Structures are given as structure tokens and as C-alpha cells.
Short mmCIF file of C-alpha atoms in Angstrom, two decimals:
data_model
loop_
_atom_site.label_atom_id
_atom_site.label_comp_id
_atom_site.label_asym_id
_atom_site.label_seq_id
_atom_site.Cartn_x
_atom_site.Cartn_y
_atom_site.Cartn_z
CA ASP A 252 -7.72 -5.58 12.73
CA VAL A 253 -8.97 -2.04 12.26
CA LYS A 254 -6.36 0.25 10.91
CA VAL A 255 -6.52 3.96 11.54
CA THR A 256 -4.00 5.93 9.52
CA GLN A 257 -2.96 9.49 10.19
CA SER A 258 -1.27 11.11 7.23
CA SER A 259 1.62 12.76 9.06
CA ARG A 260 3.66 11.65 12.04
CA TYR A 261 5.32 15.02 12.57
CA LEU A 262 4.34 18.48 11.34
CA VAL A 263 5.85 21.91 11.86
CA LYS A 264 3.69 24.87 10.90
CA ARG A 265 3.90 28.62 11.30
CA THR A 266 1.53 30.73 13.37
CA GLY A 267 -1.47 31.77 11.31
CA GLU A 268 -1.25 28.94 8.81
CA LYS A 269 -4.26 26.80 7.99
CA VAL A 270 -3.45 23.21 8.93
CA PHE A 271 -5.14 20.02 7.80
CA LEU A 272 -4.74 16.76 9.72
CA GLU A 273 -6.06 13.73 7.88
CA CYS A 274 -7.31 10.46 9.28
CA VAL A 275 -8.49 7.39 7.37
CA GLN A 276 -9.92 4.14 8.77
CA ASP A 277 -10.41 0.96 6.79
CA MET A 278 -13.09 -0.95 8.71
CA ASP A 279 -16.26 0.87 7.75
CA HIS A 280 -16.69 2.38 11.22
CA GLU A 281 -19.44 4.95 11.57
CA ASN A 282 -17.81 6.83 14.41
CA MET A 283 -14.62 8.84 14.34
CA PHE A 284 -12.97 11.13 16.88
CA TRP A 285 -10.22 13.71 17.19
CA TYR A 286 -8.34 14.14 20.47
CA ARG A 287 -5.35 16.15 21.53
CA GLN A 288 -3.03 14.92 24.23
CA ASP A 289 -0.87 17.17 26.36
CA PRO A 290 1.33 16.36 29.38
CA GLY A 291 -0.62 16.66 32.60
CA LEU A 292 -3.92 17.24 30.77
CA GLY A 293 -4.51 13.82 29.31
CA LEU A 294 -6.68 13.16 26.27
CA ARG A 295 -9.17 15.87 25.42
CA LEU A 296 -11.93 15.43 22.85
CA ILE A 297 -12.00 18.09 20.13
CA TYR A 298 -14.69 16.86 17.72
CA PHE A 299 -16.40 13.64 16.81
CA SER A 300 -18.58 12.38 14.00
CA TYR A 301 -21.12 9.56 13.94
CA ASP A 302 -21.95 9.70 10.24
CA VAL A 303 -20.89 11.25 6.97
CA LYS A 304 -21.32 15.03 7.03
CA MET A 305 -22.26 14.88 10.72
CA LYS A 306 -20.09 16.46 13.40
CA GLU A 307 -20.37 17.22 17.07
CA LYS A 308 -18.27 19.44 19.30
CA GLY A 309 -16.26 17.81 22.00
CA ASP A 310 -14.79 19.44 25.09
CA ILE A 311 -12.35 21.82 23.38
CA PRO A 312 -13.57 22.71 19.86
CA GLU A 313 -12.41 26.32 19.85
CA GLY A 314 -9.94 27.05 17.07
CA TYR A 315 -10.73 23.82 15.25
CA SER A 316 -13.15 22.57 12.64
CA VAL A 317 -13.69 19.18 11.04
CA SER A 318 -14.82 17.68 7.78
CA ARG A 319 -16.27 14.27 7.03
CA GLU A 320 -17.17 14.00 3.36
CA LYS A 321 -16.57 10.24 3.18
CA LYS A 322 -17.20 7.57 5.75
CA GLU A 323 -13.58 6.50 5.98
CA ARG A 324 -12.03 9.95 6.26
CA PHE A 325 -12.21 12.50 9.06
CA SER A 326 -10.18 15.67 8.79
CA LEU A 327 -9.24 18.11 11.52
CA ILE A 328 -8.66 21.71 10.45
CA LEU A 329 -6.82 24.38 12.39
CA GLU A 330 -8.17 27.53 10.78
CA SER A 331 -5.31 29.76 11.97
CA ALA A 332 -2.68 27.82 13.86
CA SER A 333 -1.45 29.23 17.14
CA THR A 334 1.39 28.16 19.41
CA ASN A 335 -1.04 26.86 22.04
CA GLN A 336 -2.16 24.28 19.49
CA THR A 337 1.21 22.60 19.63
CA SER A 338 0.27 19.10 20.74
CA MET A 339 -0.07 15.42 19.90
CA TYR A 340 -3.23 14.89 17.86
CA LEU A 341 -4.86 11.48 17.92
CA CYS A 342 -7.60 10.21 15.64
CA ALA A 343 -9.75 7.26 16.69
CA SER A 344 -12.59 5.23 15.25
CA SER A 345 -15.20 2.99 16.81
CA LEU A 346 -17.65 0.35 15.67
CA SER A 347 -20.19 1.45 18.25
CA PHE A 348 -20.96 5.09 18.88
CA ALA A 349 -21.23 4.39 22.58
CA GLY A 350 -17.75 2.93 22.43
CA ASP A 351 -18.90 -0.45 23.68
CA TYR A 352 -15.88 -2.08 22.08
CA GLY A 353 -13.47 0.71 22.75
CA TYR A 354 -11.73 2.95 20.28
CA THR A 355 -8.88 2.21 17.89
CA PHE A 356 -6.36 5.00 17.68
CA GLY A 357 -4.14 6.10 14.84
CA SER A 358 -0.43 6.53 15.41
CA GLY A 359 -0.79 10.25 16.12
CA THR A 360 0.47 13.49 14.62
CA ARG A 361 2.84 15.58 16.67
CA LEU A 362 2.18 19.15 15.59
CA THR A 363 4.53 22.00 16.44
CA VAL A 364 3.39 25.55 15.72
CA VAL A 365 6.21 28.09 15.65
CA GLN B 250 -19.21 16.55 35.24
CA LYS B 251 -17.80 13.26 34.12
CA GLU B 252 -14.52 12.44 35.81
CA VAL B 253 -12.14 9.56 35.71
CA GLU B 254 -9.38 9.68 38.28
CA GLN B 255 -6.07 7.87 38.27
CA ASN B 256 -2.92 8.26 40.33
CA SER B 257 -0.37 9.71 37.92
CA GLY B 258 2.54 7.81 39.47
CA PRO B 259 5.15 6.86 38.69
CA LEU B 260 4.32 3.46 40.12
CA SER B 261 7.48 1.41 40.44
CA VAL B 262 7.17 -2.40 40.61
CA PRO B 263 9.96 -5.00 40.59
CA GLU B 264 10.11 -7.43 37.70
CA GLY B 265 8.03 -10.54 38.33
CA ALA B 266 5.73 -8.86 40.87
CA ILE B 267 2.07 -7.91 40.48
CA ALA B 268 1.38 -4.37 39.32
CA SER B 269 -1.93 -2.94 40.51
CA LEU B 270 -3.39 0.07 38.72
CA ASN B 271 -6.49 1.80 40.02
CA CYS B 272 -9.18 4.04 38.59
CA THR B 273 -12.26 5.68 40.07
CA TYR B 274 -15.10 7.30 38.17
CA SER B 275 -17.79 9.74 39.18
CA ASP B 276 -20.71 8.88 36.88
CA ARG B 277 -22.82 6.02 38.23
CA GLY B 278 -24.36 5.64 34.78
CA SER B 279 -21.07 4.42 33.33
CA GLN B 280 -21.53 1.07 31.64
CA SER B 281 -18.31 0.02 29.98
CA PHE B 282 -14.74 0.30 31.13
CA PHE B 283 -11.47 0.10 29.25
CA TRP B 284 -7.77 -0.06 29.92
CA TYR B 285 -5.33 1.30 27.35
CA ARG B 286 -1.57 1.01 27.35
CA GLN B 287 0.47 3.86 25.90
CA TYR B 288 4.19 3.65 25.33
CA SER B 289 6.12 6.90 25.28
CA GLY B 290 5.60 8.71 21.97
CA LYS B 291 3.05 6.15 20.78
CA SER B 292 -0.74 6.08 20.61
CA PRO B 293 -2.99 4.27 23.13
CA GLU B 294 -3.59 0.58 22.56
CA LEU B 295 -6.65 -1.21 23.98
CA ILE B 296 -5.64 -4.09 26.25
CA MET B 297 -8.75 -4.89 28.31
CA PHE B 298 -12.42 -4.03 28.62
CA ILE B 299 -14.99 -5.01 31.24
CA TYR B 300 -18.73 -4.47 31.53
CA SER B 301 -19.84 -6.53 34.53
CA ASN B 302 -18.94 -6.51 38.19
CA GLY B 303 -16.18 -8.92 39.08
CA ASP B 304 -12.97 -10.02 37.44
CA LYS B 305 -12.04 -10.58 33.82
CA GLU B 306 -8.77 -12.29 32.99
CA ASP B 307 -6.77 -12.21 29.77
CA GLY B 308 -3.33 -13.76 30.00
CA ARG B 309 -1.27 -11.84 32.56
CA PHE B 310 -3.90 -9.09 32.79
CA THR B 311 -6.93 -9.03 35.08
CA ALA B 312 -9.50 -6.22 35.07
CA GLN B 313 -11.63 -5.81 38.18
CA LEU B 314 -14.86 -3.82 38.35
CA ASN B 315 -16.87 -2.75 41.38
CA LYS B 316 -19.76 -0.55 40.27
CA ALA B 317 -21.03 0.02 43.80
CA SER B 318 -17.71 1.57 44.74
CA GLN B 319 -17.25 3.11 41.26
CA TYR B 320 -13.86 1.53 41.04
CA VAL B 321 -12.02 -0.33 38.29
CA SER B 322 -8.55 -1.78 38.47
CA LEU B 323 -6.00 -3.54 36.31
CA LEU B 324 -3.66 -6.19 37.66
CA ILE B 325 -0.58 -7.24 35.73
CA ARG B 326 0.93 -10.50 36.94
CA ASP B 327 4.56 -11.47 36.42
CA SER B 328 5.41 -7.90 35.43
CA GLN B 329 7.97 -7.49 32.67
CA PRO B 330 10.12 -4.46 31.75
CA SER B 331 8.09 -4.32 28.51
CA ASP B 332 5.02 -3.51 30.63
CA SER B 333 6.57 -0.14 31.49
CA ALA B 334 4.16 2.39 29.98
CA THR B 335 1.36 4.77 30.86
CA TYR B 336 -1.97 3.03 31.47
CA LEU B 337 -5.14 4.96 30.68
CA CYS B 338 -8.51 4.12 32.18
CA ALA B 339 -11.59 5.04 30.11
CA VAL B 340 -15.30 4.82 30.87
CA ASN B 341 -18.47 5.16 28.85
CA ARG B 342 -22.06 5.76 29.87
CA GLY B 343 -23.38 3.92 26.87
CA GLY B 344 -24.90 7.04 25.35
CA ALA B 345 -23.79 9.85 23.11
CA ASP B 346 -20.87 11.02 25.17
CA GLY B 347 -18.17 8.70 23.95
CA LEU B 348 -15.32 7.63 26.19
CA THR B 349 -13.96 9.72 29.05
CA PHE B 350 -10.30 9.08 29.75
CA GLY B 351 -8.29 9.39 32.93
CA LYS B 352 -4.92 11.11 32.72
CA GLY B 353 -3.09 7.82 33.12
CA THR B 354 -0.72 6.10 35.52
CA HIS B 355 2.94 5.85 34.61
CA LEU B 356 4.15 2.33 35.43
CA ILE B 357 7.82 1.44 35.69
CA ILE B 358 8.88 -2.21 35.96
CA GLN B 359 12.33 -2.39 37.49
CA PRO B 360 14.56 -5.26 36.26
#
């Protein structure tokens, strides 16, 4: 089975800090995704990547950036954390870019910005 | 605008009964359809996918797809308390857009 590992389960950061969320997958998937999930708003796509050094904006990229220097690793960066970025962050990877086989999610990082 | 609609619930079903979860989607170009289960505080877990009109069965789960009506459903037979979770519907056009998720239906199986 594909394993998607997110480095932190819980994080508490201060407003204005630069925050790095790390995600690693072990099945050589080309495609990786970052979502945030909030009550009542569902899953919202922040960024995705279909190859090393490639990135595409999702629905809500403002305030975020990403890095994909290696195929297995996709990092989400909050340049200057704000309280409205308090959320559950979910990383996912996929064999097919079109998602024909669905996505596999990591366990999530619950980020609190104070 | 891609949209995937689900009733948020909660949907309460007695143990042993059939739970029926419904999802509609707006994009007729959608090609693949997925059901995820998400326990509280956990990440979504893929439980079913369907590509063709009709039914697809896997154990106690049956996915149903009707592309003409733009409707996909998930039936859970012999519901168990462990089935209590939020169920997310997701669709994909088969192109560069990735999956679009509904907001989920909260299912409660009452012992």
C-alpha cells in the first residue's frame, strides 16, 4: 500500500512565523497535492504538483507556496502564518494525474496559529 | 464551476439497516467517482470507486452511478456502529483538474 507521511500531527505556531509542512510518499507517485479542511467548507485544494519542480495553483493558493525538489517530497510553506490559516492540512498523492485511482491521503497536520 | 453536492446530515440509521448516501455533480464531463470515509480527526480513506453506469459491489458497500442524472450513491448494507463517519464523494473529469470533493455526509449508526 502507498504510504503518505506528514511530518507533524499537531503544530502550534505564532502569527508571522514561516511554517513548513512536509509530506513524503513512498510509492513513486508523480502527483502530489495539498488540501486544507475546515468545518463547513470541506476539502479545498491549495497547490498540486505533477512532477519534480513543477507546481500548479489550486483553488486557494494565497498565502501559501510549495516546493518539490524530489519526487517523493512535497512541502507546503506558509510564508507568514496568520490566524485564518488555522486548519487541518492534508497531503495526498496519486498514481494518475487525473486521479483515476483516487488519492491516498496522509494522516494530516492540525495547525493552530496563535 | 465544478460542484459536488452532498447532504451534510447527520443521517441516522439503525444498526443492521441499509444506509444510503447520495451525491450529485454538475460537470457532465466527470469520468470517475470516488467515495471516501473519514473518521473524526482522521484523514479520508478511499473505500469505493466507480467509472461506469450501474452498480459496483464490494463487500457490504455498493456504489451506484447514473451519469444521465449526474448522480452517484453509496449503499452500506448491514450497517455497523463502526460505519459511523463522514462520507466524502469526489469526482474527476479525467483531465488536469484533479478531484473535486463534496463537503461530506455525516452518518451515524445507532446501536
